[in-house]
Amino acid sequence: MPIPPNTIGVDLGGTWLRVARVTVEQGRVAEMERAATDVVGGPEGVLAQMQGMIDRLRDGGTLGLGVCIPGTFDVESGVVLGLAALPGWTGFPLAARLSDHTMLSCRLENDAKAAAIGEWEAGAAIGFQNFVYVTVSTGIGACAVVDGRLLRGVGGLAGEIGHTQVVETSERCACGRHGCWQVLAAGPALARRAEAAARSSPSSLLATLGLAARLSGVEVERAARAGDAVALSVVREHASMLGIGFVNLQHVYAPELIVVGGGVSNLLDLMRPHLGAVLQDQLLPGFKPAEIRASAFGDIAGLVGAAAVARNFAMSVARVTH
Ligand SMILES: [Zn+2]
């Protein structure tokens, strides 16, 4: 049997490095490896990790590589310009180094944009011309597709919706300012909200799950699904904060669909009625609340998208040369 054509997707995260072989035909992950990112080893350490994983996963059908990174890069040269979670990468020629090692083409993509591409081509947003992918985890990032075009902006910087200011005062954001949407609606905000609720209702199930350890979305989900009223009110409060940003996204991009990824999306079915109510209540006349779907790929959306970027590039080269 012939080896099915495939591309290798790489997802460089601040915590995990993931590499997968993805089939060209169905966009299916055939095989995947994961390792803790060698943050201390810097670009050379991580490059060695990537090369080892790629060498094990690639086969005779591999057409190219796609790498998604949590930051910015030069599109033509594949040089990293800056990664928020990983120090020491500015100026590193990642695409060229991987290409030299593997003798395959290598394209870079930003992680939120790669995830949107993954959802668009093979996941929750297939067939949509107007949607926004939002990832809600430690921070909030987004990528909008408007009239069938993925919006990049100068330097590929479009989509930093997490740092739009929605209130005047709050805890300080990672960016140094106050009042950013992500301070109110990302994963750490959910944890803070849960801890405050558990402190004021010490007999709640939520509090019993979290008295010994810090609370996170995992405990909130467990208690909420068990019907704990305190956890359900945390979910409702969090949904209203998330909804503020969704209203902004709808007013700016007018999507028909919002795809939600990141850890907080595990609570999406519980939050959806509240999110829907916020949209219904706050959207301008003429706007219809967007459908809200969870990411089809969860935390591997970026990986699948990176493989799709590699496939699209390999196809475009094949079209030019044939
Ligand atoms: Zn900020």
mmCIF file of C-alpha atoms and ligand atoms in Angstrom:
data_model
loop_
_atom_site.group_PDB
_atom_site.id
_atom_site.type_symbol
_atom_site.label_atom_id
_atom_site.label_comp_id
_atom_site.label_asym_id
_atom_site.label_seq_id
_atom_site.Cartn_x
_atom_site.Cartn_y
_atom_site.Cartn_z
ATOM 1 C CA MET A 1 0.000 0.000 0.000
ATOM 2 C CA PRO A 2 1.393 3.467 -0.797
ATOM 3 C CA ILE A 3 2.320 5.720 2.148
ATOM 4 C CA PRO A 4 -0.456 8.342 2.569
ATOM 5 C CA PRO A 5 0.739 11.915 1.977
ATOM 6 C CA ASN A 6 1.007 13.872 5.217
ATOM 7 C CA THR A 7 2.503 16.953 6.819
ATOM 8 C CA ILE A 8 4.077 17.440 10.231
ATOM 9 C CA GLY A 9 2.484 19.976 12.583
ATOM 10 C CA VAL A 10 4.491 21.396 15.492
ATOM 11 C CA ASP A 11 2.930 23.352 18.360
ATOM 12 C CA LEU A 12 5.520 25.230 20.390
ATOM 13 C CA GLY A 13 3.891 26.210 23.685
ATOM 14 C CA GLY A 14 5.322 27.752 26.833
ATOM 15 C CA THR A 15 4.560 24.514 28.702
ATOM 16 C CA TRP A 16 4.228 21.733 26.095
ATOM 17 C CA LEU A 17 5.870 20.996 22.782
ATOM 18 C CA ARG A 18 3.645 18.843 20.563
ATOM 19 C CA VAL A 19 4.484 17.317 17.206
ATOM 20 C CA ALA A 20 2.083 15.310 15.014
ATOM 21 C CA ARG A 21 1.909 13.649 11.640
ATOM 22 C CA VAL A 22 -1.370 14.703 10.022
ATOM 23 C CA THR A 23 -2.819 13.080 6.901
ATOM 24 C CA VAL A 24 -3.394 15.364 3.926
ATOM 25 C CA GLU A 25 -6.644 13.652 2.872
ATOM 26 C CA GLN A 26 -8.717 13.766 6.068
ATOM 27 C CA GLY A 27 -6.666 16.216 8.167
ATOM 28 C CA ARG A 28 -6.481 13.447 10.768
ATOM 29 C CA VAL A 29 -3.745 13.166 13.414
ATOM 30 C CA ALA A 30 -2.054 9.850 12.601
ATOM 31 C CA GLU A 31 0.521 9.972 15.390
ATOM 32 C CA MET A 32 1.515 12.529 18.019
ATOM 33 C CA GLU A 33 4.281 13.092 20.556
ATOM 34 C CA ARG A 34 4.364 15.527 23.444
ATOM 35 C CA ALA A 35 7.179 16.722 25.724
ATOM 36 C CA ALA A 36 7.624 19.457 28.321
ATOM 37 C CA THR A 37 9.141 22.431 26.468
ATOM 38 C CA ASP A 38 12.839 22.815 27.337
ATOM 39 C CA VAL A 39 12.382 26.465 28.303
ATOM 40 C CA VAL A 40 15.752 26.627 30.085
ATOM 41 C CA GLY A 41 17.557 25.153 27.054
ATOM 42 C CA GLY A 42 16.381 28.112 24.972
ATOM 43 C CA PRO A 43 15.949 27.934 21.183
ATOM 44 C CA GLU A 44 18.804 25.442 20.657
ATOM 45 C CA GLY A 45 17.469 23.080 23.327
ATOM 46 C CA VAL A 46 13.920 23.248 21.976
ATOM 47 C CA LEU A 47 15.138 22.885 18.382
ATOM 48 C CA ALA A 48 16.901 19.635 19.358
ATOM 49 C CA GLN A 49 13.662 18.399 20.955
ATOM 50 C CA MET A 50 11.663 19.292 17.834
ATOM 51 C CA GLN A 51 14.135 17.622 15.499
ATOM 52 C CA GLY A 52 14.101 14.394 17.497
ATOM 53 C CA MET A 53 10.294 14.253 17.508
ATOM 54 C CA ILE A 54 10.022 15.151 13.804
ATOM 55 C CA ASP A 55 12.597 12.504 12.854
ATOM 56 C CA ARG A 56 10.556 9.849 14.672
ATOM 57 C CA LEU A 57 7.190 10.908 13.221
ATOM 58 C CA ARG A 58 7.964 11.731 9.595
ATOM 59 C CA ASP A 59 7.837 9.094 6.880
ATOM 60 C CA GLY A 60 8.225 8.786 3.108
ATOM 61 C CA GLY A 61 4.877 10.565 2.584
ATOM 62 C CA THR A 62 5.783 13.748 4.512
ATOM 63 C CA LEU A 63 5.446 16.856 2.315
ATOM 64 C CA GLY A 64 6.468 19.625 4.718
ATOM 65 C CA LEU A 65 6.426 21.153 8.195
ATOM 66 C CA GLY A 66 4.240 23.774 9.851
ATOM 67 C CA VAL A 67 5.085 25.267 13.244
ATOM 68 C CA CYS A 68 2.752 27.373 15.377
ATOM 69 C CA ILE A 69 4.351 29.674 17.913
ATOM 70 C CA PRO A 70 2.949 31.829 20.722
ATOM 71 C CA GLY A 71 4.109 35.098 19.220
ATOM 72 C CA THR A 72 5.241 36.957 16.118
ATOM 73 C CA PHE A 73 7.539 36.116 13.214
ATOM 74 C CA ASP A 74 8.650 37.366 9.814
ATOM 75 C CA VAL A 75 6.422 35.613 7.267
ATOM 76 C CA GLU A 76 8.990 35.477 4.435
ATOM 77 C CA SER A 77 12.126 34.491 6.353
ATOM 78 C CA GLY A 78 10.521 32.397 9.127
ATOM 79 C CA VAL A 79 12.592 34.236 11.729
ATOM 80 C CA VAL A 80 10.994 34.502 15.199
ATOM 81 C CA LEU A 81 10.413 38.120 16.264
ATOM 82 C CA GLY A 82 9.171 37.564 19.808
ATOM 83 C CA LEU A 83 7.489 34.928 21.974
ATOM 84 C CA ALA A 84 5.591 36.077 25.060
ATOM 85 C CA ALA A 85 6.096 32.901 27.108
ATOM 86 C CA LEU A 86 9.628 31.974 25.976
ATOM 87 C CA PRO A 87 12.618 34.252 26.497
ATOM 88 C CA GLY A 88 15.646 34.328 24.176
ATOM 89 C CA TRP A 89 13.934 33.559 20.856
ATOM 90 C CA THR A 90 14.028 36.972 19.176
ATOM 91 C CA GLY A 91 15.897 36.703 15.869
ATOM 92 C CA PHE A 92 16.057 32.884 15.875
ATOM 93 C CA PRO A 93 15.764 31.525 12.281
ATOM 94 C CA LEU A 94 13.457 28.662 13.289
ATOM 95 C CA ALA A 95 12.033 27.835 9.836
ATOM 96 C CA ALA A 96 15.476 27.785 8.169
ATOM 97 C CA ARG A 97 17.033 25.638 10.895
ATOM 98 C CA LEU A 98 14.214 23.064 10.725
ATOM 99 C CA SER A 99 14.334 23.086 6.927
ATOM 100 C CA ASP A 100 18.109 22.521 6.928
ATOM 101 C CA HIS A 101 17.756 19.574 9.290
ATOM 102 C CA THR A 102 14.791 17.883 7.593
ATOM 103 C CA MET A 103 15.249 18.999 3.954
ATOM 104 C CA LEU A 104 11.520 19.825 4.006
ATOM 105 C CA SER A 105 9.762 23.178 3.557
ATOM 106 C CA CYS A 106 8.848 24.815 6.871
ATOM 107 C CA ARG A 107 6.262 27.536 7.489
ATOM 108 C CA LEU A 108 5.558 29.372 10.757
ATOM 109 C CA GLU A 109 2.167 30.554 12.004
ATOM 110 C CA ASN A 110 0.927 32.312 15.123
ATOM 111 C CA ASP A 111 -0.836 29.885 17.518
ATOM 112 C CA ALA A 112 -4.275 31.537 17.624
ATOM 113 C CA LYS A 113 -4.262 31.907 13.834
ATOM 114 C CA ALA A 114 -3.143 28.297 13.364
ATOM 115 C CA ALA A 115 -5.964 27.134 15.639
ATOM 116 C CA ALA A 116 -8.472 29.175 13.616
ATOM 117 C CA ILE A 117 -7.118 27.592 10.407
ATOM 118 C CA GLY A 118 -7.416 24.120 11.966
ATOM 119 C CA GLU A 119 -11.047 24.751 12.981
ATOM 120 C CA TRP A 120 -11.826 26.345 9.610
ATOM 121 C CA GLU A 121 -10.399 23.541 7.490
ATOM 122 C CA ALA A 122 -11.315 20.483 9.526
ATOM 123 C CA GLY A 123 -13.115 21.406 12.761
ATOM 124 C CA ALA A 124 -15.931 23.527 14.202
ATOM 125 C CA ALA A 125 -15.879 26.270 11.532
ATOM 126 C CA ILE A 126 -15.936 24.246 8.292
ATOM 127 C CA GLY A 127 -17.781 26.192 5.601
ATOM 128 C CA PHE A 128 -18.043 29.490 7.546
ATOM 129 C CA GLN A 129 -16.939 32.737 5.888
ATOM 130 C CA ASN A 130 -17.398 34.871 9.021
ATOM 131 C CA PHE A 131 -16.262 33.528 12.371
ATOM 132 C CA VAL A 132 -13.982 34.347 15.266
ATOM 133 C CA TYR A 133 -11.811 31.794 17.055
ATOM 134 C CA VAL A 134 -11.222 32.765 20.691
ATOM 135 C CA THR A 135 -8.875 30.904 23.000
ATOM 136 C CA VAL A 136 -9.527 31.377 26.710
ATOM 137 C CA SER A 137 -6.781 29.934 28.872
ATOM 138 C CA THR A 138 -4.061 31.783 30.830
ATOM 139 C CA GLY A 139 -4.842 34.770 28.616
ATOM 140 C CA ILE A 140 -7.277 35.414 25.783
ATOM 141 C CA GLY A 141 -6.283 35.470 22.118
ATOM 142 C CA ALA A 142 -8.393 35.584 18.991
ATOM 143 C CA CYS A 143 -8.336 35.322 15.232
ATOM 144 C CA ALA A 144 -11.103 36.617 12.985
ATOM 145 C CA VAL A 145 -12.101 35.351 9.554
ATOM 146 C CA VAL A 146 -14.141 38.049 7.799
ATOM 147 C CA ASP A 147 -15.740 37.526 4.372
ATOM 148 C CA GLY A 148 -13.601 34.409 3.942
ATOM 149 C CA ARG A 149 -10.291 36.141 4.750
ATOM 150 C CA LEU A 150 -8.202 35.517 7.832
ATOM 151 C CA LEU A 151 -7.240 38.907 9.291
ATOM 152 C CA ARG A 152 -3.542 39.362 10.089
ATOM 153 C CA GLY A 153 -2.834 43.084 10.212
ATOM 154 C CA VAL A 154 0.592 44.742 10.212
ATOM 155 C CA GLY A 155 3.179 42.308 11.564
ATOM 156 C CA GLY A 156 0.434 39.674 11.931
ATOM 157 C CA LEU A 157 -0.546 41.347 15.183
ATOM 158 C CA ALA A 158 -4.332 41.499 14.698
ATOM 159 C CA GLY A 159 -6.466 39.678 17.264
ATOM 160 C CA GLU A 160 -5.109 40.806 20.655
ATOM 161 C CA ILE A 161 -8.665 41.108 21.945
ATOM 162 C CA GLY A 162 -7.589 39.959 25.422
ATOM 163 C CA HIS A 163 -5.935 43.335 25.976
ATOM 164 C CA THR A 164 -8.888 45.519 25.048
ATOM 165 C CA GLN A 165 -9.806 47.533 28.116
ATOM 166 C CA VAL A 166 -13.323 46.781 29.354
ATOM 167 C CA VAL A 167 -13.233 48.337 32.866
ATOM 168 C CA GLU A 168 -11.134 51.096 34.417
ATOM 169 C CA THR A 169 -9.772 49.264 37.438
ATOM 170 C CA SER A 170 -8.825 45.628 37.965
ATOM 171 C CA GLU A 171 -5.884 43.524 39.000
ATOM 172 C CA ARG A 172 -2.845 44.210 36.848
ATOM 173 C CA CYS A 173 -2.752 42.396 33.508
ATOM 174 C CA ALA A 174 0.323 40.516 32.227
ATOM 175 C CA CYS A 175 0.745 43.452 29.834
ATOM 176 C CA GLY A 176 1.180 45.832 32.775
ATOM 177 C CA ARG A 177 -2.082 47.711 32.330
ATOM 178 C CA HIS A 178 -5.393 47.428 34.186
ATOM 179 C CA GLY A 179 -8.901 46.571 33.047
ATOM 180 C CA CYS A 180 -8.002 44.256 30.143
ATOM 181 C CA TRP A 181 -10.745 41.778 29.207
ATOM 182 C CA GLN A 182 -8.462 38.814 29.916
ATOM 183 C CA VAL A 183 -7.937 39.930 33.519
ATOM 184 C CA LEU A 184 -11.697 39.513 34.012
ATOM 185 C CA ALA A 185 -12.442 36.520 31.794
ATOM 186 C CA ALA A 186 -9.397 34.223 31.338
ATOM 187 C CA GLY A 187 -8.611 31.099 33.405
ATOM 188 C CA PRO A 188 -6.906 32.866 36.344
ATOM 189 C CA ALA A 189 -9.972 35.114 36.770
ATOM 190 C CA LEU A 190 -12.188 32.021 36.966
ATOM 191 C CA ALA A 191 -9.897 30.618 39.674
ATOM 192 C CA ARG A 192 -9.971 33.890 41.657
ATOM 193 C CA ARG A 193 -13.746 34.080 41.357
ATOM 194 C CA ALA A 194 -14.074 30.465 42.542
ATOM 195 C CA GLU A 195 -11.754 31.006 45.511
ATOM 196 C CA ALA A 196 -13.652 34.097 46.625
ATOM 197 C CA ALA A 197 -16.978 32.227 46.359
ATOM 198 C CA ALA A 198 -15.583 29.231 48.266
ATOM 199 C CA ARG A 199 -14.329 31.510 51.064
ATOM 200 C CA SER A 200 -17.714 33.132 51.503
ATOM 201 C CA SER A 201 -19.589 29.780 51.293
ATOM 202 C CA PRO A 202 -17.308 27.349 53.157
ATOM 203 C CA SER A 203 -19.940 24.580 53.295
ATOM 204 C CA SER A 204 -20.419 24.466 49.510
ATOM 205 C CA LEU A 205 -19.190 21.509 47.460
ATOM 206 C CA LEU A 206 -16.878 23.927 45.632
ATOM 207 C CA ALA A 207 -15.231 24.898 48.926
ATOM 208 C CA THR A 208 -14.784 21.270 50.011
ATOM 209 C CA LEU A 209 -13.027 20.535 46.699
ATOM 210 C CA GLY A 210 -10.673 23.438 47.081
ATOM 211 C CA LEU A 211 -9.950 24.101 50.754
ATOM 212 C CA ALA A 212 -6.688 22.163 50.712
ATOM 213 C CA ALA A 213 -5.517 23.250 47.297
ATOM 214 C CA ARG A 214 -6.038 26.202 45.004
ATOM 215 C CA LEU A 215 -9.178 26.123 42.919
ATOM 216 C CA SER A 216 -9.195 26.042 39.137
ATOM 217 C CA GLY A 217 -11.676 25.513 36.322
ATOM 218 C CA VAL A 218 -11.461 21.762 36.943
ATOM 219 C CA GLU A 219 -13.019 22.013 40.435
ATOM 220 C CA VAL A 220 -15.552 24.602 39.269
ATOM 221 C CA GLU A 221 -16.647 22.233 36.508
ATOM 222 C CA ARG A 222 -16.863 19.244 38.846
ATOM 223 C CA ALA A 223 -18.909 21.083 41.461
ATOM 224 C CA ALA A 224 -21.133 22.786 38.876
ATOM 225 C CA ARG A 225 -21.913 19.504 37.126
ATOM 226 C CA ALA A 226 -22.822 18.031 40.520
ATOM 227 C CA GLY A 227 -25.358 20.849 40.885
ATOM 228 C CA ASP A 228 -23.503 22.934 43.503
ATOM 229 C CA ALA A 229 -25.277 26.308 43.591
ATOM 230 C CA VAL A 230 -22.108 28.237 44.500
ATOM 231 C CA ALA A 231 -20.163 26.763 41.572
ATOM 232 C CA LEU A 232 -23.080 27.441 39.227
ATOM 233 C CA SER A 233 -23.139 31.078 40.305
ATOM 234 C CA VAL A 234 -19.361 31.295 39.630
ATOM 235 C CA VAL A 235 -20.025 29.916 36.137
ATOM 236 C CA ARG A 236 -22.802 32.478 35.596
ATOM 237 C CA GLU A 237 -20.619 35.383 36.775
ATOM 238 C CA HIS A 238 -17.726 34.248 34.620
ATOM 239 C CA ALA A 239 -19.996 33.890 31.591
ATOM 240 C CA SER A 240 -21.167 37.463 32.009
ATOM 241 C CA MET A 241 -17.532 38.676 31.944
ATOM 242 C CA LEU A 242 -16.778 36.510 28.909
ATOM 243 C CA GLY A 243 -19.936 37.862 27.307
ATOM 244 C CA ILE A 244 -18.660 41.464 27.510
ATOM 245 C CA GLY A 245 -15.838 40.570 25.130
ATOM 246 C CA PHE A 246 -18.073 38.459 22.886
ATOM 247 C CA VAL A 247 -20.344 41.481 22.441
ATOM 248 C CA ASN A 248 -17.280 43.537 21.451
ATOM 249 C CA LEU A 249 -16.191 40.826 18.992
ATOM 250 C CA GLN A 250 -19.629 40.769 17.410
ATOM 251 C CA HIS A 251 -19.792 44.551 17.108
ATOM 252 C CA VAL A 252 -16.335 44.695 15.494
ATOM 253 C CA TYR A 253 -16.366 41.640 13.187
ATOM 254 C CA ALA A 254 -20.050 40.644 12.839
ATOM 255 C CA PRO A 255 -19.329 36.881 12.872
ATOM 256 C CA GLU A 256 -22.041 34.226 12.574
ATOM 257 C CA LEU A 257 -20.008 31.860 14.724
ATOM 258 C CA ILE A 258 -17.667 32.160 17.708
ATOM 259 C CA VAL A 259 -15.472 29.076 18.292
ATOM 260 C CA VAL A 260 -14.122 28.871 21.826
ATOM 261 C CA GLY A 261 -10.907 26.995 22.629
ATOM 262 C CA GLY A 262 -8.608 26.867 25.657
ATOM 263 C CA GLY A 263 -9.247 25.286 29.056
ATOM 264 C CA VAL A 264 -12.209 27.503 29.948
ATOM 265 C CA SER A 265 -14.104 26.071 26.955
ATOM 266 C CA ASN A 266 -14.730 22.904 29.028
ATOM 267 C CA LEU A 267 -17.418 24.962 30.806
ATOM 268 C CA LEU A 268 -18.947 26.236 27.584
ATOM 269 C CA ASP A 269 -22.142 24.147 27.697
ATOM 270 C CA LEU A 270 -22.822 25.469 31.217
ATOM 271 C CA MET A 271 -22.030 29.069 30.229
ATOM 272 C CA ARG A 272 -23.842 29.101 26.884
ATOM 273 C CA PRO A 273 -27.315 30.138 28.189
ATOM 274 C CA HIS A 274 -25.768 33.052 30.120
ATOM 275 C CA LEU A 275 -23.554 34.080 27.197
ATOM 276 C CA GLY A 276 -26.588 33.974 24.917
ATOM 277 C CA ALA A 277 -28.525 36.190 27.341
ATOM 278 C CA VAL A 278 -25.678 38.759 27.479
ATOM 279 C CA LEU A 279 -25.491 38.878 23.676
ATOM 280 C CA GLN A 280 -29.269 39.138 23.332
ATOM 281 C CA ASP A 281 -29.321 41.940 25.867
ATOM 282 C CA GLN A 282 -26.340 44.022 24.737
ATOM 283 C CA LEU A 283 -26.050 43.699 20.962
ATOM 284 C CA LEU A 284 -27.057 46.653 18.848
ATOM 285 C CA PRO A 285 -30.285 46.384 16.872
ATOM 286 C CA GLY A 286 -29.748 44.363 13.700
ATOM 287 C CA PHE A 287 -27.130 42.049 15.244
ATOM 288 C CA LYS A 288 -28.116 38.429 15.735
ATOM 289 C CA PRO A 289 -26.240 36.589 18.523
ATOM 290 C CA ALA A 290 -23.520 34.440 16.946
ATOM 291 C CA GLU A 291 -23.697 30.709 17.375
ATOM 292 C CA ILE A 292 -21.166 29.692 20.040
ATOM 293 C CA ARG A 293 -19.365 26.379 19.585
ATOM 294 C CA ALA A 294 -16.550 24.687 21.472
ATOM 295 C CA SER A 295 -13.361 24.001 19.531
ATOM 296 C CA ALA A 296 -13.531 20.646 17.746
ATOM 297 C CA PHE A 297 -9.853 19.974 18.399
ATOM 298 C CA GLY A 298 -9.418 21.301 21.936
ATOM 299 C CA ASP A 299 -5.780 21.874 22.754
ATOM 300 C CA ILE A 300 -4.518 20.359 19.482
ATOM 301 C CA ALA A 301 -6.304 22.892 17.225
ATOM 302 C CA GLY A 302 -3.025 24.798 16.712
ATOM 303 C CA LEU A 303 -1.199 21.586 15.873
ATOM 304 C CA VAL A 304 -3.796 20.564 13.272
ATOM 305 C CA GLY A 305 -3.753 24.126 11.885
ATOM 306 C CA ALA A 306 0.046 24.158 11.648
ATOM 307 C CA ALA A 307 -0.098 20.914 9.650
ATOM 308 C CA ALA A 308 -2.751 22.504 7.398
ATOM 309 C CA VAL A 309 -0.489 25.524 6.811
ATOM 310 C CA ALA A 310 2.281 23.135 5.731
ATOM 311 C CA ARG A 311 -0.116 21.240 3.468
ATOM 312 C CA ASN A 312 -1.460 24.437 1.854
ATOM 313 C CA PHE A 313 2.093 25.611 1.221
ATOM 314 C CA ALA A 314 3.140 22.261 -0.269
ATOM 315 C CA MET A 315 0.050 22.329 -2.533
ATOM 316 C CA SER A 316 0.698 25.909 -3.688
ATOM 317 C CA VAL A 317 4.317 25.031 -4.560
ATOM 318 C CA ALA A 318 3.094 21.933 -6.443
ATOM 319 C CA ARG A 319 0.618 24.109 -8.414
ATOM 320 C CA VAL A 320 3.355 26.570 -9.379
ATOM 321 C CA THR A 321 5.821 23.900 -10.498
ATOM 322 C CA HIS A 322 3.356 21.701 -12.458
HETATM 323 ZN ZN ZN B 1 -3.479 43.409 29.073
#
